[in-house]
Short mmCIF file of C-alpha atoms and ligand atoms in Angstrom, two decimals:
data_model
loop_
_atom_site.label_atom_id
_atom_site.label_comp_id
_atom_site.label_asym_id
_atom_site.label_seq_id
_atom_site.Cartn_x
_atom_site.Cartn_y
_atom_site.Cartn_z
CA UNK A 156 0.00 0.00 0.00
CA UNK A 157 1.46 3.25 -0.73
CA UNK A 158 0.94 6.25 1.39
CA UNK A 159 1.46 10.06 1.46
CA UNK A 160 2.80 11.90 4.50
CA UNK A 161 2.04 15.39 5.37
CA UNK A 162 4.01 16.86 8.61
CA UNK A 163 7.53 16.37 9.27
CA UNK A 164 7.31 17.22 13.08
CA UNK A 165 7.67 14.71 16.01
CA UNK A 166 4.47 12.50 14.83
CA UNK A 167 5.76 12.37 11.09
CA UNK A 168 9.56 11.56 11.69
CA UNK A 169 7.97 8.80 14.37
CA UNK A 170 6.13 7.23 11.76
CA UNK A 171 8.48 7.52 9.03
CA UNK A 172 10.90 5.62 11.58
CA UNK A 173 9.04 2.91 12.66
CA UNK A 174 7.94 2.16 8.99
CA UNK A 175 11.77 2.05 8.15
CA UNK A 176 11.74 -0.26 11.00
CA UNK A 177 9.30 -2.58 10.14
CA UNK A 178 8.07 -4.69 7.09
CA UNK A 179 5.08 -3.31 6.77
CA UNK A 180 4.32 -3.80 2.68
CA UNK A 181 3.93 0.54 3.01
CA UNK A 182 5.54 2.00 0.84
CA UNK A 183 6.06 6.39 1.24
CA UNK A 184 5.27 8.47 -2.00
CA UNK A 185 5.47 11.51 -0.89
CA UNK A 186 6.32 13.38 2.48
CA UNK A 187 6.25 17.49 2.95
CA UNK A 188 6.96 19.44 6.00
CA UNK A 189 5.92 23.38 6.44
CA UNK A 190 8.75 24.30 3.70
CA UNK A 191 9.66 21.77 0.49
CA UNK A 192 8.28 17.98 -0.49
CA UNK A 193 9.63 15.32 -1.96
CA UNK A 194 7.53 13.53 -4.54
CA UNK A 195 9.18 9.65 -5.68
CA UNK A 196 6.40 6.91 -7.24
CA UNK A 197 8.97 3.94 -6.41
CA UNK A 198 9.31 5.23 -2.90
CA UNK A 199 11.57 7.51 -1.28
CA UNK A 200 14.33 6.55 1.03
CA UNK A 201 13.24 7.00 4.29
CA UNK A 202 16.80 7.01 6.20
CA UNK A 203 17.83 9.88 3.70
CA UNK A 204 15.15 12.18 4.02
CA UNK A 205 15.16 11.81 8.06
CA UNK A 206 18.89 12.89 7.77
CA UNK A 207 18.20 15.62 5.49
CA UNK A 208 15.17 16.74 7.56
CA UNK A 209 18.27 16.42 10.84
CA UNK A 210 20.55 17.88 9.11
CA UNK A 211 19.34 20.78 7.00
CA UNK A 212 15.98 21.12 8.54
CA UNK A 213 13.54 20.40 5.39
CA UNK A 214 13.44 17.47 2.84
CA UNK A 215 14.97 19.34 -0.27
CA UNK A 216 12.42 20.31 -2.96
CA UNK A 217 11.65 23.67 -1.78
CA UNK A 218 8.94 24.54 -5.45
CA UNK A 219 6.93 21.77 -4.00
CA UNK A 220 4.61 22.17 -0.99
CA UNK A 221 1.74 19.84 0.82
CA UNK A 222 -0.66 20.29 -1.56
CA UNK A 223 1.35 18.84 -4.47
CA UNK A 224 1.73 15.90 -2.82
CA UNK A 225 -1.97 15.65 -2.18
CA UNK A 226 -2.47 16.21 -5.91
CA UNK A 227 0.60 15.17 -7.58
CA UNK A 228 2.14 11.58 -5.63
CA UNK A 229 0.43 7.96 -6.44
CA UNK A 230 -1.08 7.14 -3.12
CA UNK A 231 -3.69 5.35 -1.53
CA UNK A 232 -3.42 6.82 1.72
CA UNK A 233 -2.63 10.21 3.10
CA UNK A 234 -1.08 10.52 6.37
CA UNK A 235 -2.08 14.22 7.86
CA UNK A 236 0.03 14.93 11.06
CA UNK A 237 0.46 18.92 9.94
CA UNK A 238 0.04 21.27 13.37
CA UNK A 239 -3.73 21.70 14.55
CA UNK A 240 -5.70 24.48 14.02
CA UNK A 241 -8.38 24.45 16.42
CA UNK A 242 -10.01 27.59 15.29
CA UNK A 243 -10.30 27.38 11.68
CA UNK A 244 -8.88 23.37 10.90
CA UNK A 245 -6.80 24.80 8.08
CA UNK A 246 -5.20 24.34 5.99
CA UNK A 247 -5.24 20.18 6.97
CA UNK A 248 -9.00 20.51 6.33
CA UNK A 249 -8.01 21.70 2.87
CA UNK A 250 -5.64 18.45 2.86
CA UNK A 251 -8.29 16.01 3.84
CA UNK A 252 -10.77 17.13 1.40
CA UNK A 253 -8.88 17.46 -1.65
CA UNK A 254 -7.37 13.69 -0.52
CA UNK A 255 -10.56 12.40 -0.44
CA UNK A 256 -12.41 14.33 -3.43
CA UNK A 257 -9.62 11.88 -5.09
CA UNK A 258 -10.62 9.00 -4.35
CA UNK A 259 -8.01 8.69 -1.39
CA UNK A 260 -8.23 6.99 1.95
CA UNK A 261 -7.49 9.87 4.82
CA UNK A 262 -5.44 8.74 8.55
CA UNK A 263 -4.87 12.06 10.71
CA UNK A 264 -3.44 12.38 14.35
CA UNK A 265 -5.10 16.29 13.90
CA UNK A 266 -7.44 17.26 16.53
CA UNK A 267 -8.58 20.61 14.85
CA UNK A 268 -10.49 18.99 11.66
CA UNK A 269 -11.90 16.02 13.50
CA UNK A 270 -13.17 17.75 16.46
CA UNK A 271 -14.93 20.85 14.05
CA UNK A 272 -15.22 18.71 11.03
CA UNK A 273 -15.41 15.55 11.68
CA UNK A 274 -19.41 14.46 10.26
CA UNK A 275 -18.31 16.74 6.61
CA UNK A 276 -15.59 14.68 6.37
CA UNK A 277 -16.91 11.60 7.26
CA UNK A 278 -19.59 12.42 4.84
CA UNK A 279 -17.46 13.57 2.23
CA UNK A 280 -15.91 10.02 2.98
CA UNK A 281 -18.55 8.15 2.69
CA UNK A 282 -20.00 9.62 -0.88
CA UNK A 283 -16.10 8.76 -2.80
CA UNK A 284 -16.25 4.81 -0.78
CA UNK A 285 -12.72 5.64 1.19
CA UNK A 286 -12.28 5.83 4.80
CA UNK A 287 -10.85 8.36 7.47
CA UNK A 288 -9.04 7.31 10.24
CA UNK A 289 -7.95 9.32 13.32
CA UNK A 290 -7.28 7.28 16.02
CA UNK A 291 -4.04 9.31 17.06
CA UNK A 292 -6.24 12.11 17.81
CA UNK A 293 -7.31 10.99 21.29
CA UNK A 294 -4.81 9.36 23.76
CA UNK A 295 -2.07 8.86 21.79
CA UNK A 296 -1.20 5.15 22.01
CA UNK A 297 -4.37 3.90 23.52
CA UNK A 298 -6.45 2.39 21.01
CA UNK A 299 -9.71 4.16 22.17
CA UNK A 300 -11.11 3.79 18.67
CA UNK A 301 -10.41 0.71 17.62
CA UNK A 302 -12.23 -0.46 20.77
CA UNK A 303 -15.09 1.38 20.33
CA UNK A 304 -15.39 0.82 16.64
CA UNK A 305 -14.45 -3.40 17.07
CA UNK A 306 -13.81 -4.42 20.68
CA UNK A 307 -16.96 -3.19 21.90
CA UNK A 308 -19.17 -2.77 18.72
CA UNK A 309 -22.86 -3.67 20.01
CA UNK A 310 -21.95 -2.34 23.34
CA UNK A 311 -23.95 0.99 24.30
CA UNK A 312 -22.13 3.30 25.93
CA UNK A 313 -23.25 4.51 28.93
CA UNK A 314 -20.39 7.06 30.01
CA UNK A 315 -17.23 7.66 29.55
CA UNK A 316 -14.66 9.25 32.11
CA UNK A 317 -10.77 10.12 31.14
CA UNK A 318 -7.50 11.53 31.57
CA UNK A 319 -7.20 13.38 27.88
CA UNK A 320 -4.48 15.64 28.73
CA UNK A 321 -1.01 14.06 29.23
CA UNK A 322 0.18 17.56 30.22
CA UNK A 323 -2.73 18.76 32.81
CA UNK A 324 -1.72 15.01 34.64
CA UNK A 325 1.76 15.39 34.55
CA UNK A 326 1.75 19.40 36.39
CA UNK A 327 -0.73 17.80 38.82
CA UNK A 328 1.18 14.90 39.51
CA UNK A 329 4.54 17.10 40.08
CA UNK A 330 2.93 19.58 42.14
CA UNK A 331 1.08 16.54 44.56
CA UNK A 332 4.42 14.08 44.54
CA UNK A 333 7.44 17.01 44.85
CA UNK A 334 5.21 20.60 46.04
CA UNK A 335 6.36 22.18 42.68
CA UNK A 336 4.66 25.19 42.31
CA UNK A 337 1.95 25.40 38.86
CA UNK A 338 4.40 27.55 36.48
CA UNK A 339 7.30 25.35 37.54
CA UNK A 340 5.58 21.89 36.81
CA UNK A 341 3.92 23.61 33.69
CA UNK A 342 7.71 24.32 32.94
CA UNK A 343 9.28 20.99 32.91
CA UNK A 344 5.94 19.65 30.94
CA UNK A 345 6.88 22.02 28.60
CA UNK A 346 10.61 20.84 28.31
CA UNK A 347 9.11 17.50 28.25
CA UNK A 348 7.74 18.36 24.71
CA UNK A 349 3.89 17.06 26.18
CA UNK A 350 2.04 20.60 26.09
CA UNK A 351 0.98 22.07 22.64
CA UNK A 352 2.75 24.98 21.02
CA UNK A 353 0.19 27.07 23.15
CA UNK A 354 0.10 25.13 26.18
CA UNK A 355 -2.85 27.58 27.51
CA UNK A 356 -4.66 25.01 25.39
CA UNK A 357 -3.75 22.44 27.82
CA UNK A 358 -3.83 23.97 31.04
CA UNK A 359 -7.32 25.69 30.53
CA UNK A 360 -9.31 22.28 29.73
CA UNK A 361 -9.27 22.96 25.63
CA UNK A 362 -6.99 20.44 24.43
CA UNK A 363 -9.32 17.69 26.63
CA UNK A 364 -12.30 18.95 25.53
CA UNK A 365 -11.49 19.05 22.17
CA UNK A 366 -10.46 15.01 22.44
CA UNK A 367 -14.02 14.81 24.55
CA UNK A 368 -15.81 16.28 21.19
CA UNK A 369 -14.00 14.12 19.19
CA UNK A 370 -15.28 10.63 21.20
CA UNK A 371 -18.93 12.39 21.97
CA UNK A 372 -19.00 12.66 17.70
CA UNK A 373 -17.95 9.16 17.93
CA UNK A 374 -20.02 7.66 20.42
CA UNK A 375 -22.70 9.43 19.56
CA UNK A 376 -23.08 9.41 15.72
CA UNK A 377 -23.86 13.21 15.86
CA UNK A 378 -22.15 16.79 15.85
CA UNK A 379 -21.02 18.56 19.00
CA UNK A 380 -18.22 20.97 19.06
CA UNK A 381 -16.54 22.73 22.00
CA UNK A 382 -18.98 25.53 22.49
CA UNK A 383 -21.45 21.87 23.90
CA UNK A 384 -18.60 21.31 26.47
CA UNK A 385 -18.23 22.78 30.20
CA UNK A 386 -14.93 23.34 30.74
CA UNK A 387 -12.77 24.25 33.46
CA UNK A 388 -9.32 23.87 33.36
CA UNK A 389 -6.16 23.58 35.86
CA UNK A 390 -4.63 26.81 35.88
CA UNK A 391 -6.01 28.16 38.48
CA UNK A 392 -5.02 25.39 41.11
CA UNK A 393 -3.18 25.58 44.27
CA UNK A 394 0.05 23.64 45.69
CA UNK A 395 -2.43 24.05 49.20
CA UNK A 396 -5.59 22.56 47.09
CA UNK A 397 -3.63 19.56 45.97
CA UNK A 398 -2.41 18.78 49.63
CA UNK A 399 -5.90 19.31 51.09
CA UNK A 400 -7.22 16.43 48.53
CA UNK A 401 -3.91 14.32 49.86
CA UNK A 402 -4.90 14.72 53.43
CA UNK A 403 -8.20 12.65 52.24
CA UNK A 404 -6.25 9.94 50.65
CA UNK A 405 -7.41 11.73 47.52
CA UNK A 406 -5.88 13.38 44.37
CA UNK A 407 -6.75 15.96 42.00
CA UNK A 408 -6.69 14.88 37.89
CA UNK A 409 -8.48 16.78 35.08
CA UNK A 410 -11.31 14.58 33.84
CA UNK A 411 -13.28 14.64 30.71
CA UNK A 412 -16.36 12.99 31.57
CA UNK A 413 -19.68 12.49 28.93
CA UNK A 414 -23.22 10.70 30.07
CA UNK A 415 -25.06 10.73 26.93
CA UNK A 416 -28.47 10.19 28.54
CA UNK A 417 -28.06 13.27 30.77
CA UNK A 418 -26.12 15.45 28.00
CA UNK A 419 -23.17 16.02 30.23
CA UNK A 420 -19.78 16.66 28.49
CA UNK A 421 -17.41 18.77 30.93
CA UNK A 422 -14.21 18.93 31.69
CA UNK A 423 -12.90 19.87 35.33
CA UNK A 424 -10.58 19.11 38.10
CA UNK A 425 -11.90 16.72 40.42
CA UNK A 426 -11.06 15.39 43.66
CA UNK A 427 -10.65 11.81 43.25
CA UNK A 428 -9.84 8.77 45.72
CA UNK A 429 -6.02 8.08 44.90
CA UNK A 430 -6.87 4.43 44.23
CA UNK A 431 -9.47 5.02 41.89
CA UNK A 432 -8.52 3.45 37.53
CA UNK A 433 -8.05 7.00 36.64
CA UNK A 434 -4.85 8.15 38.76
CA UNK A 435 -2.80 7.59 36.80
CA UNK A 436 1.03 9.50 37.14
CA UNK A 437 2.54 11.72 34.74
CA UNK A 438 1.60 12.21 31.01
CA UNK A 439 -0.06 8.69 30.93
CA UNK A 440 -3.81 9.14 30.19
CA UNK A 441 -6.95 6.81 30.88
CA UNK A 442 -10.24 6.15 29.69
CA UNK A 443 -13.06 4.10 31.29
CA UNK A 444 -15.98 3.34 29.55
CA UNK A 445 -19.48 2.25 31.30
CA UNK A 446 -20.65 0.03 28.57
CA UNK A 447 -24.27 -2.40 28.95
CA UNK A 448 -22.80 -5.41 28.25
CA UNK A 449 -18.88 -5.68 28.81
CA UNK A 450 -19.32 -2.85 32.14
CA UNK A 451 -16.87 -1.54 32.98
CA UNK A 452 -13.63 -0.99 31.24
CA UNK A 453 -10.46 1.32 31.83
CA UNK A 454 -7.62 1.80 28.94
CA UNK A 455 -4.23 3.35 30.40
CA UNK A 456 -1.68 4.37 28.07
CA UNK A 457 1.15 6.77 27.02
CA UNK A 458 -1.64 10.17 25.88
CA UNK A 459 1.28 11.61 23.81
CA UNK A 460 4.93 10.57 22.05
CA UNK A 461 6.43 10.64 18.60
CA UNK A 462 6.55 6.35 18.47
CA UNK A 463 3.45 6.23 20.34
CA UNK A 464 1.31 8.66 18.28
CA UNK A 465 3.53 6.60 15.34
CA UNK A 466 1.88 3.69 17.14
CA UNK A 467 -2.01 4.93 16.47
CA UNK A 468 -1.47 5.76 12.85
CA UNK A 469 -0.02 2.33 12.07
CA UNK A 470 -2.97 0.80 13.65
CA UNK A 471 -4.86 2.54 11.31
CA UNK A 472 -3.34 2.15 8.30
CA UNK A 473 -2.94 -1.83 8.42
CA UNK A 474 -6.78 -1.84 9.14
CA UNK A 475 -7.22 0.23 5.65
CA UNK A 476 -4.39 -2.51 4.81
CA UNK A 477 -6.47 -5.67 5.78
CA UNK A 478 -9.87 -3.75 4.05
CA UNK A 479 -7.68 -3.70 1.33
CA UNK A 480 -7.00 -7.42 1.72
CA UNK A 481 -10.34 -8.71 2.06
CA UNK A 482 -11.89 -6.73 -0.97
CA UNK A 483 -13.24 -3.59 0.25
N1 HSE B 558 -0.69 18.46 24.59
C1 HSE B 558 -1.31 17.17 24.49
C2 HSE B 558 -1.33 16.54 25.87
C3 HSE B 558 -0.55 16.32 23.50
O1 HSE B 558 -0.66 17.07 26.77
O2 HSE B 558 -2.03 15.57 26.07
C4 HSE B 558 -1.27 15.09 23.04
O3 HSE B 558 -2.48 15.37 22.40
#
């Protein structure tokens, strides 16, 4: 199968690695990052244009950009890992559509178009037969969609509680385990490479609620954005709040929580008992679902990571793979 990549940040290089790594029957096409592309139909050498990218900082072809390799390479599959743009989804929207207007199958680790465009899209997918992937949108490694989609298909879902934000859990865990102070946890999360380029998108709820419209759109077959969700975020939290909760054998975490049959989606702190699924430590996150027939089940994983977002895409490719395979 031969795929398309768009984004040469920490998520593209990731995936470009562990492809080089693996023998995976994918072969690469095409790649651009934010300045040149490279465009080969036999496949370009992935080793080469990771040094290049190390080296040099872009790939080489400077008169070619993303959208020629949307238009121009002989795909199947676009990868879409550009930066999220949670106000207007562009210009990955612009990607997506133009991928799939050609017949194209679309895999994307970006939050922006999924959370505000997700049912378009899907649409859009529908009416030219290929499919759109975006498992690397929500939790990083966790496979959160593939269990909704397969694991528990038939299951309804009653609610669903998380840890979204790798970067909210990893301050709060800092400033409960060593007394940092907010700015200096938010500090070394930053230096950690977990918060977004605007990390008041993390620390204010957004970036969770965002990954909470994306499963609600999931879940629930219809469209909520952001403007549904009641969110409060962390930034506003004490070192004194956080040892209060510890004198009660309790912690603090950010949750995302939805109840579909009471129309709840928020996102807040909450003061939770310190053995309780969801405490988890550092930038892990965790999901439990309350499902009819399976129960309860919890999913704890690594929310964030260049091999571990890597991980989601390729989970979603070798299902378009196997689709492939079978006929479809
Ligand atoms: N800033 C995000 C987080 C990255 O901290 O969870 C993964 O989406």
């Amino acid at each position: 199968m031969k795929i398309a990549i768009l984004g040469l940040g920490a998520v593209g290089r990731g995936l470009l690695e562990v492809i080089d790594e693996k023998q995976l029957d994918l072969v690469v096409t095409g790649v651009a990052d934010s300045k040149s592309a490279i465009i080969d139909r036999d496949g370009i050498r992935i080793a080469e244009v990771l040094e290049a990218k190390q080296r040099w900082g872009s790939l080489g072809d400077k008169t070619l950009g993303a959208m020629e390799v949307v238009t121009r390479a002989e795909y199947d599959v676009l990868v879409e890992v550009t930066p999220t743009n949670a106000q207007t989804a562009e210009p990955a929207l612009s990607y997506m559509k133009s991928a799939i207007l050609l017949g194209k199958h679309v895999v994307t680790s970006n939050k922006g178009p999924i959370a505000r465009d997700f049912r378009k899209l899907h649409e859009l997918a529908v009416a030219h037969n290929v499919q759109i992937h975006y498992e690397a949108t929500v939790a990083g490694a966790i496979p959160i969609m593939h269990t909704l989609r397969h694991g528990l298909a038939g299951n309804e879902i009653l609610a669903l509680y998380g840890v979204l934000n790798g970067t909210c859990n990893y301050i709060l865990t800092r400033m409960a385990a060593e007394g940092l102070t907010y700015d200096q946890a938010l500090l070394e999360a930053r230096e950690m490479g977990y918060a977004e380029a605007d990390p008041t998108y993390d620390v204010k709820g957004i970036d969770a609620a965002i990954k909470l419209v994306i499963l609600a759109n999931t879940i629930w077959k219809k469209q909520v954005t952001l403007d549904d969700v009641d969110i409060t975020g962390i930034d506003l939290l004490t070192t004194d709040a956080l040892r209060l909760a510890e004198d009660q054998d309790c912690t603090i975490r950010l949750i995302a929580e939805m109840v579909p049959k009471k129309d709840l989606l928020r996102v807040s702190p909450r003061i939770i008992e310190k053995t309780h699924p969801l405490v988890v430590d550092g930038s892990l996150n965790a999901i439990t679902l309350e499902t009819d027939l399976a129960g309860e089940v919890t999913l704890i994983g690594k929310g964030a990571g260049s091999r571990e977002t890597a991980s989601a895409i390729l989970g979603d490719l070798l299902a378009i793979r196997d689709s492939y395979a079978r006929g479809h």
